[in-house]
Amino acid sequence: MLGFLIRLLPFWVREPLLIVLGSVLGVRIMYLAVHDHDWVAAGLGTVFLVFTAVRVHTVVRALRTRRNPGAAASSDGDGDGDGDGDGDGDGGADGGAVGAAPQPQPQPQPQDKEPNAWGQAAAAVAVFGVIAVALWALPRYVPSSDNTPQAPSCSDGSSQEELPEAYKDSPRPVTGEELCEALDRPDLAELLGTPGETATSVSSTNNTAPLTDEKVAAPEASVTFDTYTVNLSATYNRLSIGQYVKLMEFGDETDVRKLTVLGRPAVLSSAHTMKFEIDLGGSASGGPVEEGPLARSVTVALDHDDRGGYCDISVWSTSGTLPSDSVLVDIVERVLPKIPERP
């Protein structure tokens, strides 16, 4: 259909159009072929460039013919003159003996039918419409160099350092990178109520619990958005949720509420984070430790029987705003199945 419409266009519209399209597509495809080392694309780009070269040669010949029409006409006139001269000479010789033969009347030559101007205009509009649609759809199928910064991933900051001895137990506790992969979900921002945000930083560590001589694994992962920061940690000690709730009576946790998440004992609580500053000016000590923003946490047992160990998800923001408890529970229900239950 497109080829038929192009054939309806006048020569001086059709040929420049094909040259422009062929050169643009050929150069673009050759660039992508060199960039991606794709030999198939290189062959396709060569075909477009050769096609464009042929069209350029055709236009050059047509321009030469239009600029020098006398050369072609003179060659035709010479041929006609020779024929007429011979005819007159022969006619004179024969006329003396036989007589002049009647000359045939010239027949009117059929005139070439001029192309329909309205049809050409409609074809031109249709062709340019198809080209516009092709240019609009081209970015969807042709890879482009997008300089938009990509969201950080859990593997960006991963290191090959040896795990502490606490992570060599059988069965092995989860690592910080595994917690990060469980937490850094594509729908995490949407679950937090900020669907338009992208994570600005992602981190994970393979810590051990303090005062345990590095015998208790305590991995941790964190995902930070513009509005909220979400922290996920797991502690492989023997402290049950019931014992953990009793210890809260002596701590600074507030708004404590027991609940069950996916059949496991859990507790909701609030506590302030710690804020500290590091002096990079050469001072031997940093700034004083201050009280940070309030964080809301959900602590869930690592197994259904609550035999010890827990997983903790905390959310806070620099502005002090917090999502609702139902949002926290929803996040826990999405993340917790990714963490193996403690046997």
CSV table of C-alpha atoms in Angstrom, one decimal:
chain,number,residue,atom,x,y,z
A,1,MET,CA,0.0,0.0,0.0
A,2,LEU,CA,2.8,2.4,0.9
A,3,GLY,CA,4.7,1.6,-2.3
A,4,PHE,CA,1.6,2.3,-4.4
A,5,LEU,CA,1.1,5.7,-2.7
A,6,ILE,CA,4.7,6.6,-3.3
A,7,ARG,CA,4.4,5.7,-7.0
A,8,LEU,CA,1.6,8.2,-7.3
A,9,LEU,CA,3.8,11.1,-6.2
A,10,PRO,CA,5.4,13.3,-8.8
A,11,PHE,CA,9.1,12.5,-9.6
A,12,TRP,CA,10.5,15.7,-7.9
A,13,VAL,CA,8.5,14.9,-4.8
A,14,ARG,CA,9.0,11.2,-4.6
A,15,GLU,CA,12.8,11.0,-5.2
A,16,PRO,CA,13.9,13.7,-2.7
A,17,LEU,CA,11.6,12.1,-0.1
A,18,LEU,CA,13.1,8.6,-0.7
A,19,ILE,CA,16.6,10.1,-0.5
A,20,VAL,CA,15.9,11.8,2.8
A,21,LEU,CA,14.3,8.7,4.4
A,22,GLY,CA,17.0,6.4,3.1
A,23,SER,CA,19.8,8.5,4.3
A,24,VAL,CA,18.3,9.1,7.8
A,25,LEU,CA,17.4,5.5,8.3
A,26,GLY,CA,20.6,4.2,6.9
A,27,VAL,CA,22.8,6.4,9.1
A,28,ARG,CA,20.8,5.6,12.2
A,29,ILE,CA,20.8,1.9,11.7
A,30,MET,CA,24.5,1.9,10.9
A,31,TYR,CA,25.2,3.8,14.1
A,32,LEU,CA,23.2,1.3,16.2
A,33,ALA,CA,25.0,-1.5,14.4
A,34,VAL,CA,28.4,-0.2,15.3
A,35,HIS,CA,27.4,0.6,18.8
A,36,ASP,CA,25.8,-2.8,19.5
A,37,HIS,CA,28.1,-4.8,17.2
A,38,ASP,CA,25.1,-6.2,15.3
A,39,TRP,CA,26.0,-7.5,11.9
A,40,VAL,CA,22.4,-8.0,10.8
A,41,ALA,CA,21.7,-4.3,11.5
A,42,ALA,CA,24.9,-3.4,9.6
A,43,GLY,CA,23.7,-5.3,6.6
A,44,LEU,CA,20.3,-3.6,6.8
A,45,GLY,CA,21.9,-0.2,7.1
A,46,THR,CA,24.1,-0.9,4.0
A,47,VAL,CA,21.0,-1.8,2.0
A,48,PHE,CA,19.4,1.6,2.9
A,49,LEU,CA,22.5,3.5,2.0
A,50,VAL,CA,22.9,1.7,-1.3
A,51,PHE,CA,19.3,2.4,-2.1
A,52,THR,CA,19.8,6.0,-1.3
A,53,ALA,CA,22.9,6.2,-3.6
A,54,VAL,CA,20.9,4.8,-6.5
A,55,ARG,CA,18.1,7.4,-6.0
A,56,VAL,CA,20.7,10.1,-5.9
A,57,HIS,CA,22.2,8.9,-9.1
A,58,THR,CA,18.7,8.9,-10.7
A,59,VAL,CA,18.1,12.5,-9.6
A,60,VAL,CA,21.5,13.7,-10.9
A,61,ARG,CA,20.8,12.2,-14.3
A,62,ALA,CA,17.3,13.8,-14.4
A,63,LEU,CA,18.8,17.2,-13.5
A,64,ARG,CA,21.4,16.9,-16.3
A,65,THR,CA,18.7,16.1,-18.8
A,66,ARG,CA,16.6,19.1,-17.8
A,67,ARG,CA,19.6,21.4,-17.9
A,68,ASN,CA,20.7,20.3,-21.4
A,69,PRO,CA,17.6,19.4,-23.4
A,70,GLY,CA,19.2,20.6,-26.7
A,71,ALA,CA,21.6,17.8,-26.8
A,72,ALA,CA,18.9,15.2,-26.9
A,73,ALA,CA,16.8,17.2,-29.4
A,74,SER,CA,19.8,17.9,-31.7
A,75,SER,CA,20.6,14.2,-31.9
A,76,ASP,CA,17.0,13.5,-32.9
A,77,GLY,CA,17.0,16.3,-35.4
A,78,ASP,CA,20.1,15.0,-37.1
A,79,GLY,CA,18.5,11.7,-37.6
A,80,ASP,CA,15.4,13.2,-39.1
A,81,GLY,CA,17.3,15.5,-41.4
A,82,ASP,CA,19.3,12.6,-42.9
A,83,GLY,CA,16.2,10.7,-43.5
A,84,ASP,CA,14.5,13.6,-45.2
A,85,GLY,CA,17.5,14.3,-47.5
A,86,ASP,CA,17.7,10.8,-48.7
A,87,GLY,CA,14.0,10.7,-49.3
A,88,ASP,CA,14.1,13.9,-51.4
A,89,GLY,CA,16.9,12.7,-53.5
A,90,ASP,CA,15.3,9.4,-54.1
A,91,GLY,CA,12.0,11.0,-54.8
A,92,GLY,CA,13.6,13.3,-57.4
A,93,ALA,CA,15.2,10.5,-59.2
A,94,ASP,CA,12.1,8.3,-59.2
A,95,GLY,CA,9.8,11.3,-60.0
A,96,GLY,CA,11.4,11.7,-63.4
A,97,ALA,CA,10.5,8.2,-64.3
A,98,VAL,CA,7.5,7.3,-62.3
A,99,GLY,CA,6.1,10.4,-60.6
A,100,ALA,CA,5.8,11.6,-57.0
A,101,ALA,CA,4.0,9.2,-54.7
A,102,PRO,CA,1.4,10.7,-52.4
A,103,GLN,CA,2.8,11.3,-48.9
A,104,PRO,CA,0.8,9.7,-46.1
A,105,GLN,CA,-1.0,12.1,-43.8
A,106,PRO,CA,0.6,12.3,-40.3
A,107,GLN,CA,-1.5,10.6,-37.7
A,108,PRO,CA,-2.1,12.6,-34.5
A,109,GLN,CA,-0.1,11.1,-31.7
A,110,PRO,CA,-2.1,10.1,-28.6
A,111,GLN,CA,-1.3,12.5,-25.8
A,112,ASP,CA,-0.2,11.1,-22.5
A,113,LYS,CA,-2.8,11.4,-19.8
A,114,GLU,CA,-1.8,13.9,-17.2
A,115,PRO,CA,-1.9,12.5,-13.7
A,116,ASN,CA,-4.7,13.5,-11.4
A,117,ALA,CA,-3.5,16.5,-9.3
A,118,TRP,CA,-6.0,15.7,-6.5
A,119,GLY,CA,-4.8,12.1,-6.5
A,120,GLN,CA,-1.2,13.2,-6.2
A,121,ALA,CA,-2.1,15.6,-3.3
A,122,ALA,CA,-3.9,12.8,-1.5
A,123,ALA,CA,-1.1,10.4,-2.0
A,124,ALA,CA,1.4,12.9,-0.7
A,125,VAL,CA,-0.7,13.6,2.4
A,126,ALA,CA,-1.0,9.8,3.0
A,127,VAL,CA,2.7,9.2,2.6
A,128,PHE,CA,3.7,11.9,5.0
A,129,GLY,CA,1.1,10.6,7.5
A,130,VAL,CA,2.6,7.2,7.4
A,131,ILE,CA,6.1,8.7,7.9
A,132,ALA,CA,4.8,10.7,10.9
A,133,VAL,CA,3.3,7.6,12.5
A,134,ALA,CA,6.6,5.7,11.8
A,135,LEU,CA,8.7,8.4,13.5
A,136,TRP,CA,6.3,8.5,16.4
A,137,ALA,CA,6.5,4.8,16.9
A,138,LEU,CA,10.2,4.5,16.3
A,139,PRO,CA,11.4,5.4,19.8
A,140,ARG,CA,9.3,2.6,21.2
A,141,TYR,CA,11.2,-0.1,19.2
A,142,VAL,CA,14.6,1.5,18.7
A,143,PRO,CA,16.9,1.6,21.8
A,144,SER,CA,17.9,5.1,22.8
A,145,SER,CA,20.7,6.4,25.0
A,146,ASP,CA,18.7,7.4,28.1
A,147,ASN,CA,20.7,9.4,30.6
A,148,THR,CA,18.1,9.1,33.4
A,149,PRO,CA,19.8,7.8,36.5
A,150,GLN,CA,18.7,4.3,37.3
A,151,ALA,CA,17.3,3.3,40.7
A,152,PRO,CA,20.0,1.7,42.9
A,153,SER,CA,19.9,-2.0,43.4
A,154,CYS,CA,21.0,-4.4,46.1
A,155,SER,CA,23.9,-5.6,44.1
A,156,ASP,CA,25.4,-2.1,43.6
A,157,GLY,CA,27.0,-2.0,47.0
A,158,SER,CA,27.5,-5.7,47.5
A,159,SER,CA,31.0,-6.8,48.6
A,160,GLN,CA,32.8,-10.1,48.5
A,161,GLU,CA,34.0,-9.9,52.1
A,162,GLU,CA,33.9,-13.1,54.1
A,163,LEU,CA,30.8,-13.6,56.3
A,164,PRO,CA,31.2,-13.6,60.0
A,165,GLU,CA,31.3,-17.0,61.8
A,166,ALA,CA,27.7,-16.5,62.9
A,167,TYR,CA,26.6,-16.8,59.3
A,168,LYS,CA,28.2,-20.3,58.9
A,169,ASP,CA,25.7,-22.1,61.1
A,170,SER,CA,23.4,-24.7,59.7
A,171,PRO,CA,20.9,-23.7,58.6
A,172,ARG,CA,22.6,-20.5,57.5
A,173,PRO,CA,20.9,-17.2,58.6
A,174,VAL,CA,19.9,-14.8,55.8
A,175,THR,CA,22.4,-12.3,54.7
A,176,GLY,CA,22.0,-8.5,54.4
A,177,GLU,CA,21.9,-8.7,50.6
A,178,GLU,CA,19.1,-11.3,50.8
A,179,LEU,CA,17.1,-9.1,53.1
A,180,CYS,CA,17.7,-6.2,50.7
A,181,GLU,CA,16.3,-8.2,47.8
A,182,ALA,CA,13.2,-9.1,49.9
A,183,LEU,CA,12.7,-5.5,50.9
A,184,ASP,CA,13.5,-3.6,47.7
A,185,ARG,CA,10.2,-4.6,45.9
A,186,PRO,CA,9.0,-2.8,42.8
A,187,ASP,CA,5.8,-1.8,44.6
A,188,LEU,CA,7.4,-0.7,47.9
A,189,ALA,CA,6.8,3.0,47.2
A,190,GLU,CA,3.2,2.3,46.3
A,191,LEU,CA,2.7,0.3,49.5
A,192,LEU,CA,4.0,3.3,51.4
A,193,GLY,CA,1.5,5.6,49.7
A,194,THR,CA,4.1,7.4,47.5
A,195,PRO,CA,3.8,5.6,44.2
A,196,GLY,CA,5.7,8.2,42.2
A,197,GLU,CA,8.9,8.0,44.1
A,198,THR,CA,12.0,6.0,43.3
A,199,ALA,CA,14.5,4.7,45.8
A,200,THR,CA,17.5,7.1,46.3
A,201,SER,CA,19.7,4.7,48.2
A,202,VAL,CA,19.8,1.0,49.1
A,203,SER,CA,22.2,-0.6,51.5
A,204,SER,CA,22.8,-3.9,53.4
A,205,THR,CA,25.1,-5.2,56.1
A,206,ASN,CA,26.0,-8.5,57.6
A,207,ASN,CA,26.2,-7.4,61.2
A,208,THR,CA,26.2,-9.4,64.4
A,209,ALA,CA,24.3,-8.6,67.6
A,210,PRO,CA,26.2,-6.6,70.2
A,211,LEU,CA,27.5,-8.2,73.3
A,212,THR,CA,27.4,-11.7,71.7
A,213,ASP,CA,31.0,-12.1,70.8
A,214,GLU,CA,29.9,-12.2,67.1
A,215,LYS,CA,28.0,-15.4,67.6
A,216,VAL,CA,24.5,-14.1,66.8
A,217,ALA,CA,23.8,-13.0,63.2
A,218,ALA,CA,21.9,-9.7,62.8
A,219,PRO,CA,21.8,-8.8,59.1
A,220,GLU,CA,20.2,-5.6,58.1
A,221,ALA,CA,18.9,-3.8,54.9
A,222,SER,CA,17.6,-0.3,54.2
A,223,VAL,CA,15.8,1.4,51.4
A,224,THR,CA,15.5,5.2,51.3
A,225,PHE,CA,12.9,7.2,49.4
A,226,ASP,CA,12.4,11.0,49.4
A,227,THR,CA,9.6,10.6,51.9
A,228,TYR,CA,10.3,7.5,53.9
A,229,THR,CA,13.1,5.2,54.9
A,230,VAL,CA,12.4,1.5,55.5
A,231,ASN,CA,14.7,-0.7,57.5
A,232,LEU,CA,14.5,-4.5,57.6
A,233,SER,CA,16.6,-6.5,60.1
A,234,ALA,CA,16.6,-10.1,61.5
A,235,THR,CA,18.2,-11.2,64.8
A,236,TYR,CA,18.9,-14.9,65.3
A,237,ASN,CA,19.0,-15.0,69.1
A,238,ARG,CA,16.8,-16.9,71.5
A,239,LEU,CA,14.6,-14.0,72.5
A,240,SER,CA,10.9,-14.7,71.9
A,241,ILE,CA,8.3,-12.0,71.1
A,242,GLY,CA,6.8,-12.5,74.6
A,243,GLN,CA,10.1,-11.8,76.2
A,244,TYR,CA,10.7,-8.9,73.8
A,245,VAL,CA,7.4,-7.3,74.9
A,246,LYS,CA,8.4,-7.6,78.5
A,247,LEU,CA,11.7,-5.8,77.9
A,248,MET,CA,9.8,-3.0,76.3
A,249,GLU,CA,8.4,-2.1,79.7
A,250,PHE,CA,11.9,-1.0,80.6
A,251,GLY,CA,12.7,0.7,77.3
A,252,ASP,CA,11.5,3.9,75.7
A,253,GLU,CA,9.1,2.2,73.3
A,254,THR,CA,5.6,3.7,73.2
A,255,ASP,CA,2.3,2.8,71.7
A,256,VAL,CA,2.9,-0.9,72.0
A,257,ARG,CA,0.3,-3.2,70.5
A,258,LYS,CA,0.4,-7.0,70.2
A,259,LEU,CA,-0.9,-8.7,67.0
A,260,THR,CA,-0.5,-11.7,64.8
A,261,VAL,CA,1.0,-11.5,61.3
A,262,LEU,CA,0.7,-14.5,59.0
A,263,GLY,CA,0.1,-16.7,62.0
A,264,ARG,CA,3.2,-15.5,63.9
A,265,PRO,CA,3.3,-13.5,67.1
A,266,ALA,CA,4.1,-9.8,66.5
A,267,VAL,CA,4.2,-6.5,68.2
A,268,LEU,CA,3.8,-2.9,67.0
A,269,SER,CA,5.9,-0.2,68.8
A,270,SER,CA,7.2,3.3,68.3
A,271,ALA,CA,10.7,4.6,69.3
A,272,HIS,CA,12.9,7.5,68.3
A,273,THR,CA,15.9,6.8,66.1
A,274,MET,CA,19.4,8.1,67.0
A,275,LYS,CA,20.9,11.0,65.1
A,276,PHE,CA,24.6,11.5,65.1
A,277,GLU,CA,27.0,13.6,63.0
A,278,ILE,CA,30.5,12.8,61.8
A,279,ASP,CA,33.0,15.6,61.6
A,280,LEU,CA,35.0,15.4,58.4
A,281,GLY,CA,37.1,18.4,59.3
A,282,GLY,CA,39.8,16.4,61.1
A,283,SER,CA,38.3,16.5,64.5
A,284,ALA,CA,39.0,13.4,66.7
A,285,SER,CA,35.3,13.1,67.7
A,286,GLY,CA,32.1,13.8,66.0
A,287,GLY,CA,29.1,15.7,67.2
A,288,PRO,CA,26.9,14.5,70.1
A,289,VAL,CA,24.3,11.8,69.6
A,290,GLU,CA,20.9,13.3,69.3
A,291,GLU,CA,17.4,12.0,69.2
A,292,GLY,CA,16.3,11.4,65.7
A,293,PRO,CA,12.8,11.2,64.1
A,294,LEU,CA,10.2,8.8,65.5
A,295,ALA,CA,10.0,5.4,63.9
A,296,ARG,CA,7.2,2.9,63.8
A,297,SER,CA,8.2,-0.8,63.9
A,298,VAL,CA,6.6,-4.2,63.5
A,299,THR,CA,8.5,-7.0,65.1
A,300,VAL,CA,7.6,-10.6,64.1
A,301,ALA,CA,8.8,-13.9,65.3
A,302,LEU,CA,11.0,-15.9,62.9
A,303,ASP,CA,8.8,-19.0,63.3
A,304,HIS,CA,5.2,-19.8,64.2
A,305,ASP,CA,6.1,-21.3,67.6
A,306,ASP,CA,8.0,-18.2,68.7
A,307,ARG,CA,11.1,-20.3,69.8
A,308,GLY,CA,13.4,-17.3,69.6
A,309,GLY,CA,14.6,-14.7,67.1
A,310,TYR,CA,12.7,-12.0,65.3
A,311,CYS,CA,12.4,-9.9,62.2
A,312,ASP,CA,11.9,-6.2,62.5
A,313,ILE,CA,10.6,-3.7,59.9
A,314,SER,CA,10.8,0.0,60.8
A,315,VAL,CA,9.7,3.1,58.9
A,316,TRP,CA,10.5,6.7,59.6
A,317,SER,CA,10.8,10.1,57.8
A,318,THR,CA,12.8,13.3,58.4
A,319,SER,CA,9.5,15.2,58.5
A,320,GLY,CA,8.1,13.1,61.3
A,321,THR,CA,5.2,11.8,59.3
A,322,LEU,CA,4.5,8.0,59.5
A,323,PRO,CA,2.3,5.7,57.5
A,324,SER,CA,-0.6,3.9,59.2
A,325,ASP,CA,-0.2,0.7,61.1
A,326,SER,CA,-2.1,-1.1,58.4
A,327,VAL,CA,0.5,0.0,55.8
A,328,LEU,CA,3.2,-1.5,58.0
A,329,VAL,CA,1.4,-4.8,58.4
A,330,ASP,CA,0.8,-4.9,54.7
A,331,ILE,CA,4.5,-4.5,54.0
A,332,VAL,CA,5.4,-7.2,56.5
A,333,GLU,CA,3.0,-9.6,54.9
A,334,ARG,CA,4.6,-9.0,51.5
A,335,VAL,CA,8.2,-9.2,52.7
A,336,LEU,CA,8.1,-11.9,55.4
A,337,PRO,CA,7.5,-14.9,53.0
A,338,LYS,CA,10.8,-14.1,51.4
A,339,ILE,CA,12.7,-14.7,54.6
A,340,PRO,CA,13.1,-18.5,55.5
A,341,GLU,CA,11.4,-19.5,58.6
A,342,ARG,CA,13.7,-20.5,61.4
A,343,PRO,CA,13.6,-24.3,61.9
